[in-house]
mmCIF file with all atom_site columns, C-alpha atoms in Angstrom:
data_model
loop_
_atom_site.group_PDB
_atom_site.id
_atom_site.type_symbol
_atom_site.label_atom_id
_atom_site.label_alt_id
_atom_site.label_comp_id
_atom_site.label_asym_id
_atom_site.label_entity_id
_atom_site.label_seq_id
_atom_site.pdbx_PDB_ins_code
_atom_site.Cartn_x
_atom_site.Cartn_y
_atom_site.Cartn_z
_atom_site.occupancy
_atom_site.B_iso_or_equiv
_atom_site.pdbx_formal_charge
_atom_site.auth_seq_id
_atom_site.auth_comp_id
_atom_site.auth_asym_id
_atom_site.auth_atom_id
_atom_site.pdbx_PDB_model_num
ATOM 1   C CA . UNK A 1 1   ? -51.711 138.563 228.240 1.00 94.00 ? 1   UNK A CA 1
ATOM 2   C CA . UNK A 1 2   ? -53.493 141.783 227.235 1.00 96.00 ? 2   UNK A CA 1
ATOM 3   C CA . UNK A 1 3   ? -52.197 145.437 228.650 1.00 95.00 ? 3   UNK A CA 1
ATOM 4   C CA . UNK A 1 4   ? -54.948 148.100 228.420 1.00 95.00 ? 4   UNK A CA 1
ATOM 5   C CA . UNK A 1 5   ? -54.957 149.219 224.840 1.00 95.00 ? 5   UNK A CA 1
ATOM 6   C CA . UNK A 1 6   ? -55.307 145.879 223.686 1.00 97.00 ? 6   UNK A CA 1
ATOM 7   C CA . UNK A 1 7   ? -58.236 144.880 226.299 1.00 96.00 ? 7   UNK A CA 1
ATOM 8   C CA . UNK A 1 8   ? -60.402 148.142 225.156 1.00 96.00 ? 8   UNK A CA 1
ATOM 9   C CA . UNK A 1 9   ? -60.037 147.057 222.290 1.00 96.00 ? 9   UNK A CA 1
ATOM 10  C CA . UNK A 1 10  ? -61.362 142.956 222.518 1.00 95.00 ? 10  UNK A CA 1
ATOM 11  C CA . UNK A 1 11  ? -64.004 144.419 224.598 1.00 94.00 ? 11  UNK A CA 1
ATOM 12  C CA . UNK A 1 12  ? -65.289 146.381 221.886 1.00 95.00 ? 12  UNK A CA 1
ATOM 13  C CA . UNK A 1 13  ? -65.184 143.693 219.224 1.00 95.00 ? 13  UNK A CA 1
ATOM 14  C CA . UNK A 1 14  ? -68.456 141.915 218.583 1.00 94.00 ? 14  UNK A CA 1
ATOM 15  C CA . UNK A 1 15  ? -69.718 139.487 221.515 1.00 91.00 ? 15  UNK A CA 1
ATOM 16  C CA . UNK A 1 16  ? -71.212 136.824 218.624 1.00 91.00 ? 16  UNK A CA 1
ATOM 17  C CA . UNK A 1 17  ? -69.457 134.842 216.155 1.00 86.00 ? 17  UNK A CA 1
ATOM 18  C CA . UNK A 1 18  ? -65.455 134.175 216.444 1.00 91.00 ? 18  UNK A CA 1
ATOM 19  C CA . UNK A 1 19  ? -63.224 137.023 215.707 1.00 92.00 ? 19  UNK A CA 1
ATOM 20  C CA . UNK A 1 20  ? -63.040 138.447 219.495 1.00 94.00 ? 20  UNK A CA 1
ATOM 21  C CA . UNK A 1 21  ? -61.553 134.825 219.729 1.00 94.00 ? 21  UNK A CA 1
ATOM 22  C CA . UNK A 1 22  ? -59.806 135.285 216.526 1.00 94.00 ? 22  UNK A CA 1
ATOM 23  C CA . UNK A 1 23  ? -58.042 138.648 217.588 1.00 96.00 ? 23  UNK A CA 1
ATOM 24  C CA . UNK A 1 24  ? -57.241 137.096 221.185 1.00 96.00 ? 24  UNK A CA 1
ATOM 25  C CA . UNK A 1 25  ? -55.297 133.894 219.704 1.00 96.00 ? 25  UNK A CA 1
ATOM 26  C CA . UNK A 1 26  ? -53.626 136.049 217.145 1.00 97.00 ? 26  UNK A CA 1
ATOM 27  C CA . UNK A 1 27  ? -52.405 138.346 219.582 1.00 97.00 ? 27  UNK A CA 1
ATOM 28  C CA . UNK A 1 28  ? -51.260 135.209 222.371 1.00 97.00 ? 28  UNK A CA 1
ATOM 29  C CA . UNK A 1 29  ? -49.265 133.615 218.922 1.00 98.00 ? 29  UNK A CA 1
ATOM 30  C CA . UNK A 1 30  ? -48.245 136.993 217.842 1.00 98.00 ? 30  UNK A CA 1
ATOM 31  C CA . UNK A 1 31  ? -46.762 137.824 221.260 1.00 98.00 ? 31  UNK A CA 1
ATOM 32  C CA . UNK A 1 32  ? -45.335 134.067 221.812 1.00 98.00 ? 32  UNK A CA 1
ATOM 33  C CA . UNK A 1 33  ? -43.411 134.594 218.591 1.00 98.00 ? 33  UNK A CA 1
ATOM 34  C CA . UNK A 1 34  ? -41.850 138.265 219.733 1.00 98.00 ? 34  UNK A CA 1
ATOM 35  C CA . UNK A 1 35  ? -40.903 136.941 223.082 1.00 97.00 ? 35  UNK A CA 1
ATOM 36  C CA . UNK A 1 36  ? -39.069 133.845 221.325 1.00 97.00 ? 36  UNK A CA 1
ATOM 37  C CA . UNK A 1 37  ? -37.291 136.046 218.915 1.00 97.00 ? 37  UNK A CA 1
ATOM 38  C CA . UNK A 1 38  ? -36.195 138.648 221.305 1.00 97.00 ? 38  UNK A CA 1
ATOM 39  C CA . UNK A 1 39  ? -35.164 135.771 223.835 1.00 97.00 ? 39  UNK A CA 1
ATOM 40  C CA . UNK A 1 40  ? -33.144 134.133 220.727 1.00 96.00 ? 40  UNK A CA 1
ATOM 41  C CA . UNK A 1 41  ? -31.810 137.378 219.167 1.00 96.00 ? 41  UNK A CA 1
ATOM 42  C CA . UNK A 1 42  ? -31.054 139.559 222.402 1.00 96.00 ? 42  UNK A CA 1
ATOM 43  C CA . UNK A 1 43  ? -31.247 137.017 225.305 1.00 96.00 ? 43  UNK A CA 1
ATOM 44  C CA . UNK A 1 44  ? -34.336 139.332 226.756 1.00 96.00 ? 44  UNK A CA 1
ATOM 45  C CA . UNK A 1 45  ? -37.110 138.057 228.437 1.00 96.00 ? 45  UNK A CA 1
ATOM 46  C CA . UNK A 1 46  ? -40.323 140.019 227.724 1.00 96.00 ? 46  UNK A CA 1
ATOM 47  C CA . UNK A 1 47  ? -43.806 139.025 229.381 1.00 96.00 ? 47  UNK A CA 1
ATOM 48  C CA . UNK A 1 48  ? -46.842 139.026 227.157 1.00 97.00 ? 48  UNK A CA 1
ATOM 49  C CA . UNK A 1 49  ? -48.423 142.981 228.804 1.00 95.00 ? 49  UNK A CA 1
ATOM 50  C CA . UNK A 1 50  ? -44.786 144.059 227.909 1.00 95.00 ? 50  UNK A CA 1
ATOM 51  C CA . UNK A 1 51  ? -45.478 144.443 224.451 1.00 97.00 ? 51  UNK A CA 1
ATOM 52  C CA . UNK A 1 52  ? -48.744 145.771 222.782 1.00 97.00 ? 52  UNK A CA 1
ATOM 53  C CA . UNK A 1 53  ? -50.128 144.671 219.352 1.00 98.00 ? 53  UNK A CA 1
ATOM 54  C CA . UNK A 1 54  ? -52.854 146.996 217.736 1.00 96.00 ? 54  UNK A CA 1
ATOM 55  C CA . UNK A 1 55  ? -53.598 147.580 214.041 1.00 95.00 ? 55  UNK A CA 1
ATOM 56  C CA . UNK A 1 56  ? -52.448 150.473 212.129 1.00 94.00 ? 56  UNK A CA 1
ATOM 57  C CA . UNK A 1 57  ? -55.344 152.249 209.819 1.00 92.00 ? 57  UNK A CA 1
ATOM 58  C CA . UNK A 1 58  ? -54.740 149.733 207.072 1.00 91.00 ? 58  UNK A CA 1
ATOM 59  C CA . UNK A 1 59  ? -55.440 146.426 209.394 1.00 92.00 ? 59  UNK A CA 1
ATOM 60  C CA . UNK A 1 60  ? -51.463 145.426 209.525 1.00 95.00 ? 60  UNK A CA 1
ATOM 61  C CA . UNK A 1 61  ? -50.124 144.519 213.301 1.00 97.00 ? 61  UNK A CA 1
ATOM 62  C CA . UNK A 1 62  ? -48.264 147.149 214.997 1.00 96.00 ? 62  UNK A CA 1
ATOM 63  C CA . UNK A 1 63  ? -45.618 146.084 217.794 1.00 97.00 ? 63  UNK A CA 1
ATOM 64  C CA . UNK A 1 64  ? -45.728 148.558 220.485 1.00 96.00 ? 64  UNK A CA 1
ATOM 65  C CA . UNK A 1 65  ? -43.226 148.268 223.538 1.00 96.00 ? 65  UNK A CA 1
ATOM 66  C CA . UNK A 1 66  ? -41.217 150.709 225.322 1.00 95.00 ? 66  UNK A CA 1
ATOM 67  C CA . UNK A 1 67  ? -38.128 148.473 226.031 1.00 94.00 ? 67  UNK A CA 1
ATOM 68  C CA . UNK A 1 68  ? -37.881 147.440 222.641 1.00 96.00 ? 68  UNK A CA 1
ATOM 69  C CA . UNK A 1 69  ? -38.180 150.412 220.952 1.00 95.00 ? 69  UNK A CA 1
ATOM 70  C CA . UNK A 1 70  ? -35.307 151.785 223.662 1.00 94.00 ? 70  UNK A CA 1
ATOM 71  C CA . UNK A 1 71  ? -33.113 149.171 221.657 1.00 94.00 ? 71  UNK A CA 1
ATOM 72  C CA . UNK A 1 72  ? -34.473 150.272 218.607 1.00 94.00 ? 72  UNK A CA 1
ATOM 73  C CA . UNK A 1 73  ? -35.480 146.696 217.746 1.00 95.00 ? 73  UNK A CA 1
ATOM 74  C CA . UNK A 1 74  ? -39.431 146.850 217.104 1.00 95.00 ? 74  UNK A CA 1
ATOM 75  C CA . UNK A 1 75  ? -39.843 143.739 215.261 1.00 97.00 ? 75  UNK A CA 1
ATOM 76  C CA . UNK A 1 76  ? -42.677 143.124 212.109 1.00 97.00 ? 76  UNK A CA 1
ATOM 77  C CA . UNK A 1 77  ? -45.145 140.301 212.676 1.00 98.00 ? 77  UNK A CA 1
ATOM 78  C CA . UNK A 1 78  ? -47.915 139.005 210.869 1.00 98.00 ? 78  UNK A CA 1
ATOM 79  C CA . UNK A 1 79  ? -50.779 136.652 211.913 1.00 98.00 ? 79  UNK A CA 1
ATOM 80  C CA . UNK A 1 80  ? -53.317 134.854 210.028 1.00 97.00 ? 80  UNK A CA 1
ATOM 81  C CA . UNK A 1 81  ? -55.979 132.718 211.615 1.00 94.00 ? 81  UNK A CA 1
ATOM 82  C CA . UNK A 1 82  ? -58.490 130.184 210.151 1.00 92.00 ? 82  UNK A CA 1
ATOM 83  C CA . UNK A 1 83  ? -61.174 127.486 211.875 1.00 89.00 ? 83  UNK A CA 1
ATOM 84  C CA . UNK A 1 84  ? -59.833 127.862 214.945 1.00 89.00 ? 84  UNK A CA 1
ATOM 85  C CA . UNK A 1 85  ? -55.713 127.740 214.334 1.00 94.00 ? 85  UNK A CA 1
ATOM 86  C CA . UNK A 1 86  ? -53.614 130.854 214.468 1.00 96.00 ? 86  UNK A CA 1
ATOM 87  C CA . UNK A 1 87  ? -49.725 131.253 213.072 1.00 97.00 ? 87  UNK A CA 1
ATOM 88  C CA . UNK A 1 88  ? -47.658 134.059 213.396 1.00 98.00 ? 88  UNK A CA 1
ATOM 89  C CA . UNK A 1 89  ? -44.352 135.261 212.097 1.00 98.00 ? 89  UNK A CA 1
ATOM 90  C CA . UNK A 1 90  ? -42.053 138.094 213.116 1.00 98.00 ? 90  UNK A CA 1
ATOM 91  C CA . UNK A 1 91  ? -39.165 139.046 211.208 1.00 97.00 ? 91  UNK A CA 1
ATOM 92  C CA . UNK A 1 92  ? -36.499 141.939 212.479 1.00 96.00 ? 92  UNK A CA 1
ATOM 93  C CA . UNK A 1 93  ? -37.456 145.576 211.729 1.00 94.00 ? 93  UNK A CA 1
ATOM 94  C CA . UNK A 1 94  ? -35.433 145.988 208.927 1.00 93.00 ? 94  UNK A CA 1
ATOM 95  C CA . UNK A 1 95  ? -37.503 143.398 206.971 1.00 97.00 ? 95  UNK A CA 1
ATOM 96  C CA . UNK A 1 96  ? -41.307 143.039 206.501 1.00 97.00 ? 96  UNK A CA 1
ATOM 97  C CA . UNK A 1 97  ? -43.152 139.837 206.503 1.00 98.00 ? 97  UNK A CA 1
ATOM 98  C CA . UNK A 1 98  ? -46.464 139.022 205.663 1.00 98.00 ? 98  UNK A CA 1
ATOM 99  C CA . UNK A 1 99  ? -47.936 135.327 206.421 1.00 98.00 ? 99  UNK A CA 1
ATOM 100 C CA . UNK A 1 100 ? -51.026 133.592 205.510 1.00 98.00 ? 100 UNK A CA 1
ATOM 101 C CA . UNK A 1 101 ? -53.331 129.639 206.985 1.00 97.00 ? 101 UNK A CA 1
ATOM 102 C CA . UNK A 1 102 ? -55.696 127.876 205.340 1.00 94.00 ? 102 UNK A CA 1
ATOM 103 C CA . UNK A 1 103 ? -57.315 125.343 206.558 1.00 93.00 ? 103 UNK A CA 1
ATOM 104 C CA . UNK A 1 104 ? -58.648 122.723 204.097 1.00 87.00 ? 104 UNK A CA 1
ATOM 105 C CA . UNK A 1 105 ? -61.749 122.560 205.571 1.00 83.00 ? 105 UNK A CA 1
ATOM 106 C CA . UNK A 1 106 ? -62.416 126.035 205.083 1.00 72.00 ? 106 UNK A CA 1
ATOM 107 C CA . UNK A 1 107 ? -61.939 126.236 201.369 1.00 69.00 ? 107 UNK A CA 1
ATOM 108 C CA . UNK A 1 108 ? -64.530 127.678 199.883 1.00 66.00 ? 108 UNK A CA 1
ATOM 109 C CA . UNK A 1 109 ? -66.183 126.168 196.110 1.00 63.00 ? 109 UNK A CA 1
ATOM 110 C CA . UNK A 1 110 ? -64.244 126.252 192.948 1.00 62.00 ? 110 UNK A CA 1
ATOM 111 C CA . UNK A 1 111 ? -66.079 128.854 191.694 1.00 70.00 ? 111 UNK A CA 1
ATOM 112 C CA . UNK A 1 112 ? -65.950 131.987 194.547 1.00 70.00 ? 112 UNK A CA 1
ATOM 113 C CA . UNK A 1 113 ? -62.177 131.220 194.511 1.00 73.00 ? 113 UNK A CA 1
ATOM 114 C CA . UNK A 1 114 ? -62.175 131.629 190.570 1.00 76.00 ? 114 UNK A CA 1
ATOM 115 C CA . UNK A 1 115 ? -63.454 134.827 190.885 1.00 83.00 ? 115 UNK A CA 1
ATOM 116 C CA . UNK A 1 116 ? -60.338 136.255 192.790 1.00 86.00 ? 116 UNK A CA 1
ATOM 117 C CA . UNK A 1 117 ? -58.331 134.889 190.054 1.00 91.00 ? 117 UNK A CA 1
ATOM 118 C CA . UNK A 1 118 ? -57.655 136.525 186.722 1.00 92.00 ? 118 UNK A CA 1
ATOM 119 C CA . UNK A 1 119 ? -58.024 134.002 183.243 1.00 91.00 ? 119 UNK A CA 1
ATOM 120 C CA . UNK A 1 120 ? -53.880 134.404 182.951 1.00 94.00 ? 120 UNK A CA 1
ATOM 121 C CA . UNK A 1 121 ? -53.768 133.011 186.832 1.00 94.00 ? 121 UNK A CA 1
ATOM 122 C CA . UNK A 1 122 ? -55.937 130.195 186.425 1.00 91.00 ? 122 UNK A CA 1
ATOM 123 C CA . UNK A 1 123 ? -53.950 129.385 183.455 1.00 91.00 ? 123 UNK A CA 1
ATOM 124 C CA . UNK A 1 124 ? -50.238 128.815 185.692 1.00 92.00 ? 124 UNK A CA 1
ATOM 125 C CA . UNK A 1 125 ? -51.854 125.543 187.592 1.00 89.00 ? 125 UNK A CA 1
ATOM 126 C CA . UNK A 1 126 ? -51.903 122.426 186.011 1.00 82.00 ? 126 UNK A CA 1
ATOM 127 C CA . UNK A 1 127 ? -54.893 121.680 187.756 1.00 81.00 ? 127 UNK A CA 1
ATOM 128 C CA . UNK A 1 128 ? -57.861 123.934 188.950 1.00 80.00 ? 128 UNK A CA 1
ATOM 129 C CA . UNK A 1 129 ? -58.412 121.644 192.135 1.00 81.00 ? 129 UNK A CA 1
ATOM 130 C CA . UNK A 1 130 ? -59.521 124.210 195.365 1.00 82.00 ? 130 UNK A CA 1
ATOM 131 C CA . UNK A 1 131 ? -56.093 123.142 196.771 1.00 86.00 ? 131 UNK A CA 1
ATOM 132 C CA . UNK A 1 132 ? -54.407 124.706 193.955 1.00 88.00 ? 132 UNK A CA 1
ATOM 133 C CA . UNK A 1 133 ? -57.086 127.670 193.232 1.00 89.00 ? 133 UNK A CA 1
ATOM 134 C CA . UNK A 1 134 ? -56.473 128.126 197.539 1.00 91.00 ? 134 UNK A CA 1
ATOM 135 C CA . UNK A 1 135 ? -52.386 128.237 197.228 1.00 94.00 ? 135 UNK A CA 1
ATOM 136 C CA . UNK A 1 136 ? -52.831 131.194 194.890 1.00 95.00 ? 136 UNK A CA 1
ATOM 137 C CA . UNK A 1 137 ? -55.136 132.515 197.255 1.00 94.00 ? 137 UNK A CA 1
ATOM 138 C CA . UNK A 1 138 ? -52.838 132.479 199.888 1.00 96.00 ? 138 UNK A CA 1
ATOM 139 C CA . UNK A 1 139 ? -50.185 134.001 198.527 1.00 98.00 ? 139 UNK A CA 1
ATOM 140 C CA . UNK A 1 140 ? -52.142 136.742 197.268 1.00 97.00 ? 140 UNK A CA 1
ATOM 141 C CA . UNK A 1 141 ? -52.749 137.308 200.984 1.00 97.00 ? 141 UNK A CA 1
ATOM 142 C CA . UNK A 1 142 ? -49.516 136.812 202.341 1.00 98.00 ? 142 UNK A CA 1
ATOM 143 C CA . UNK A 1 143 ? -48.001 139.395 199.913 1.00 98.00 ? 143 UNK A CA 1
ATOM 144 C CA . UNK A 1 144 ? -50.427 142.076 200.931 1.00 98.00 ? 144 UNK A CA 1
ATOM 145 C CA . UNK A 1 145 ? -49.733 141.108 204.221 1.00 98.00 ? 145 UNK A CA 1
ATOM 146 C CA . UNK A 1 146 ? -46.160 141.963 203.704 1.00 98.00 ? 146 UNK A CA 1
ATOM 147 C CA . UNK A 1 147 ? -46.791 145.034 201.548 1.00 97.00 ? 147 UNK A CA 1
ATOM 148 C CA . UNK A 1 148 ? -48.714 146.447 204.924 1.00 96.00 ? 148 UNK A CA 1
ATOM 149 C CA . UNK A 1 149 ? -52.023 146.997 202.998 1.00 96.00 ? 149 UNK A CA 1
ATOM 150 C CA . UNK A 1 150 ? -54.119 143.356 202.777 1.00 95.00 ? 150 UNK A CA 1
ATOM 151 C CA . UNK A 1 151 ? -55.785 142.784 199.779 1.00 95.00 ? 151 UNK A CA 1
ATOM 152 C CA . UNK A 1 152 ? -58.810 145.716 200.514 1.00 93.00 ? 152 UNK A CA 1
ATOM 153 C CA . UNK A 1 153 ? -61.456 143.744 198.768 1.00 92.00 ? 153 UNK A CA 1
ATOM 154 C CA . UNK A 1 154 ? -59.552 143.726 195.152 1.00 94.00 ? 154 UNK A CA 1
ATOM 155 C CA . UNK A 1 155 ? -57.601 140.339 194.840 1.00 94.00 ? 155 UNK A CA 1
ATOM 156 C CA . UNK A 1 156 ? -56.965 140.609 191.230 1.00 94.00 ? 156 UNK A CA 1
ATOM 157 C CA . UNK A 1 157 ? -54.734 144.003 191.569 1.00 96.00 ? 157 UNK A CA 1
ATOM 158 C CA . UNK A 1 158 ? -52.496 141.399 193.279 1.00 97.00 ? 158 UNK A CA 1
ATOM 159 C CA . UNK A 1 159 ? -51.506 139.394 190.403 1.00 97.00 ? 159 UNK A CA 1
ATOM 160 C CA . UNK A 1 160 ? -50.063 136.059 189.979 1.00 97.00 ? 160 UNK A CA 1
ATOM 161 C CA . UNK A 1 161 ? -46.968 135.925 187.661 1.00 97.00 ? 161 UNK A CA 1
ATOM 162 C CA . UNK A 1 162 ? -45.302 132.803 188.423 1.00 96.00 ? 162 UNK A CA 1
ATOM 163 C CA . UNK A 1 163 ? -45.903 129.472 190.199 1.00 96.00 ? 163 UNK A CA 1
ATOM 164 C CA . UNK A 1 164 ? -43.394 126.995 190.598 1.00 95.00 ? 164 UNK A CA 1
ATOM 165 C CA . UNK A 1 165 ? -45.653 123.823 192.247 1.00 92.00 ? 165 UNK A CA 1
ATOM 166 C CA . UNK A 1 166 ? -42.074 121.894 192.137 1.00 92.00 ? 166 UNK A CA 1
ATOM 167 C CA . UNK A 1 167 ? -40.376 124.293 194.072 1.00 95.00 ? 167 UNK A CA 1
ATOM 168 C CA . UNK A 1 168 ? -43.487 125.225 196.703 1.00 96.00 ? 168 UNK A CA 1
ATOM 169 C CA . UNK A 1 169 ? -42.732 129.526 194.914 1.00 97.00 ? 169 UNK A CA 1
ATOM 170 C CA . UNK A 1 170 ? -45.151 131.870 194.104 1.00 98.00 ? 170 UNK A CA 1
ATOM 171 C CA . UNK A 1 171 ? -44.542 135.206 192.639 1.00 98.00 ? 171 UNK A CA 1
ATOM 172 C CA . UNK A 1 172 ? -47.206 138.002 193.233 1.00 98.00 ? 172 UNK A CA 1
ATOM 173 C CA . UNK A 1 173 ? -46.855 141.389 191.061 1.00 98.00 ? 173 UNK A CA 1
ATOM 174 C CA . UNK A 1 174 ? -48.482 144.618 192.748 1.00 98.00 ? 174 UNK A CA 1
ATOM 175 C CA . UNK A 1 175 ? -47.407 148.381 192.782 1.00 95.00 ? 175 UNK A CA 1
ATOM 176 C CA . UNK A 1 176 ? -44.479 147.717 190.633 1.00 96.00 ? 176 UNK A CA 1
ATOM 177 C CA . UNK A 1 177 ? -42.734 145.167 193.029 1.00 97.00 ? 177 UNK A CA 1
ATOM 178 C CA . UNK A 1 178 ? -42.800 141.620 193.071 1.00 98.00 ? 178 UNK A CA 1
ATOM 179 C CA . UNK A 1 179 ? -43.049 139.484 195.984 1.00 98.00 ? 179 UNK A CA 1
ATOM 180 C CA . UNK A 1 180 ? -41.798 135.875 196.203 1.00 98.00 ? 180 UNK A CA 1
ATOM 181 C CA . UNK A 1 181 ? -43.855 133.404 198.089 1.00 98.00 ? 181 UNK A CA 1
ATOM 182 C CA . UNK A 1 182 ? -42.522 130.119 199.798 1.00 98.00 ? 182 UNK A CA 1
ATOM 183 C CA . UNK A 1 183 ? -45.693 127.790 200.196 1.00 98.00 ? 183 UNK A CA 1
ATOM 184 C CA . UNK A 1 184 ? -45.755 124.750 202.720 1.00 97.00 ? 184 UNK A CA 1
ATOM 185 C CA . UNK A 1 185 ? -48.668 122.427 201.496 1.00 92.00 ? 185 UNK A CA 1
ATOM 186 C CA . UNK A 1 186 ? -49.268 120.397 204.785 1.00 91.00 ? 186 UNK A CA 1
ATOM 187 C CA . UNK A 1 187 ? -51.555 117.566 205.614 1.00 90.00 ? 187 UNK A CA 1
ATOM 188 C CA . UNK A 1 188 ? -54.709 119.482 206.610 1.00 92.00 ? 188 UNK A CA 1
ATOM 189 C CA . UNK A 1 189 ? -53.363 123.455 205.804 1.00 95.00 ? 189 UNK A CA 1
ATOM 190 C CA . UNK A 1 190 ? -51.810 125.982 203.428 1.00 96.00 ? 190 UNK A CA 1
ATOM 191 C CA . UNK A 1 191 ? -49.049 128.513 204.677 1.00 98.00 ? 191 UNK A CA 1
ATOM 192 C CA . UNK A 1 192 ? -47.929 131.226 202.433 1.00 98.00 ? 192 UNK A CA 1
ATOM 193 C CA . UNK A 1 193 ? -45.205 133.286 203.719 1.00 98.00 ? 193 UNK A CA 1
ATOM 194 C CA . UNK A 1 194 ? -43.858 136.226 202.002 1.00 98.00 ? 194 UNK A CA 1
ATOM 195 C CA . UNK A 1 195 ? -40.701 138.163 203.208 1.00 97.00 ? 195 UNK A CA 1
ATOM 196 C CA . UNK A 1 196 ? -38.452 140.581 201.800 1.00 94.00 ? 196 UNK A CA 1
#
């Protein structure tokens, strides 16, 4: 599944606690999603070592693969990963995508999620359940995702401007751009994907 790179790098990650396990699953979704996408787009098969997927200085995924970049067809992905379940997306490389799971389960208290939020955020849901304080959340994360930064620790520089619950939307305002986030509210996760 791994070529080199990527196995110096697992090897070095810490041996306790989950994200060597984190980091592998990403990378087995990440690399499942390429290989569909170049199988769908450009009728190529690709095996897992064929492509390599190592993080750039700011944490964001970085699709490395000789054939592909031959074609000149190095796709964007994103992967997000929480209790144990992984998604990825890739998009082509003209576009950037950023994506963003959570689990229910892992939602934190009312309160740490509050403090990510500015007053004027909390103020857009109609209710401050952790559902709804977590959908914000999300999106937050998928549109820094997409951006190629993450959120570096400051949340509220990524701010909320619009929420549409009706219409499963987000809007997320940062750098002078706005990002539009579809949200799927499933049985036992929220997925906030941001593309443009």
């Amino acid at each position: 599944m791994l070529n080199q790179a990527e196995r110096d790098f697992w090897y070095n990650l810490p041996e306790k606690g989950n994200r060597r396990t984190n980091w592998l699953l990403g990378r087995i979704a990440a690399k499942d999603a390429i290989r569909q996408w170049c199988y769908q787009n450009y009728q190529l098969s690709l095996a897992p070592v064929d492509m390599e997927i190592l993080a750039d200085s700011q944490g964001k995924p970085q699709v490395n693969s000789p054939e592909l970049a031959g074609m000149g067809i190095l796709p964007e992905v994103s992967i997000s990963y929480s209790q144990g379940y992984v998604i990825a997306a890739v998009v082509p490389p003209d576009s950037k995508i950023g994506v963003d799971l959570q689990r229910f389960e892992s939602i934190p208290n009312d309160e740490s999620l509050k403090i990510a939020l500015t007053p004027q955020e909390l103020a857009l849901l109609p209710n401050q359940n952790p559902q709804s304080l977590m959908t914000l959340w999300a999106a937050k994360e998928a549109a820094s995702k997409a951006y190629g930064t993450g959120l570096q620790g400051e949340p509220k520089k990524w701010c909320i401007t619009n929420y549409l619950p009706s219409q499963q939307r987000v809007t997320v305002a940062y750098d002078n751009q706005s990002f539009n986030c579809q949200i799927l509210n499933l049985t036992t996760e929220i997925v906030a994907i941001c593309q443009y």
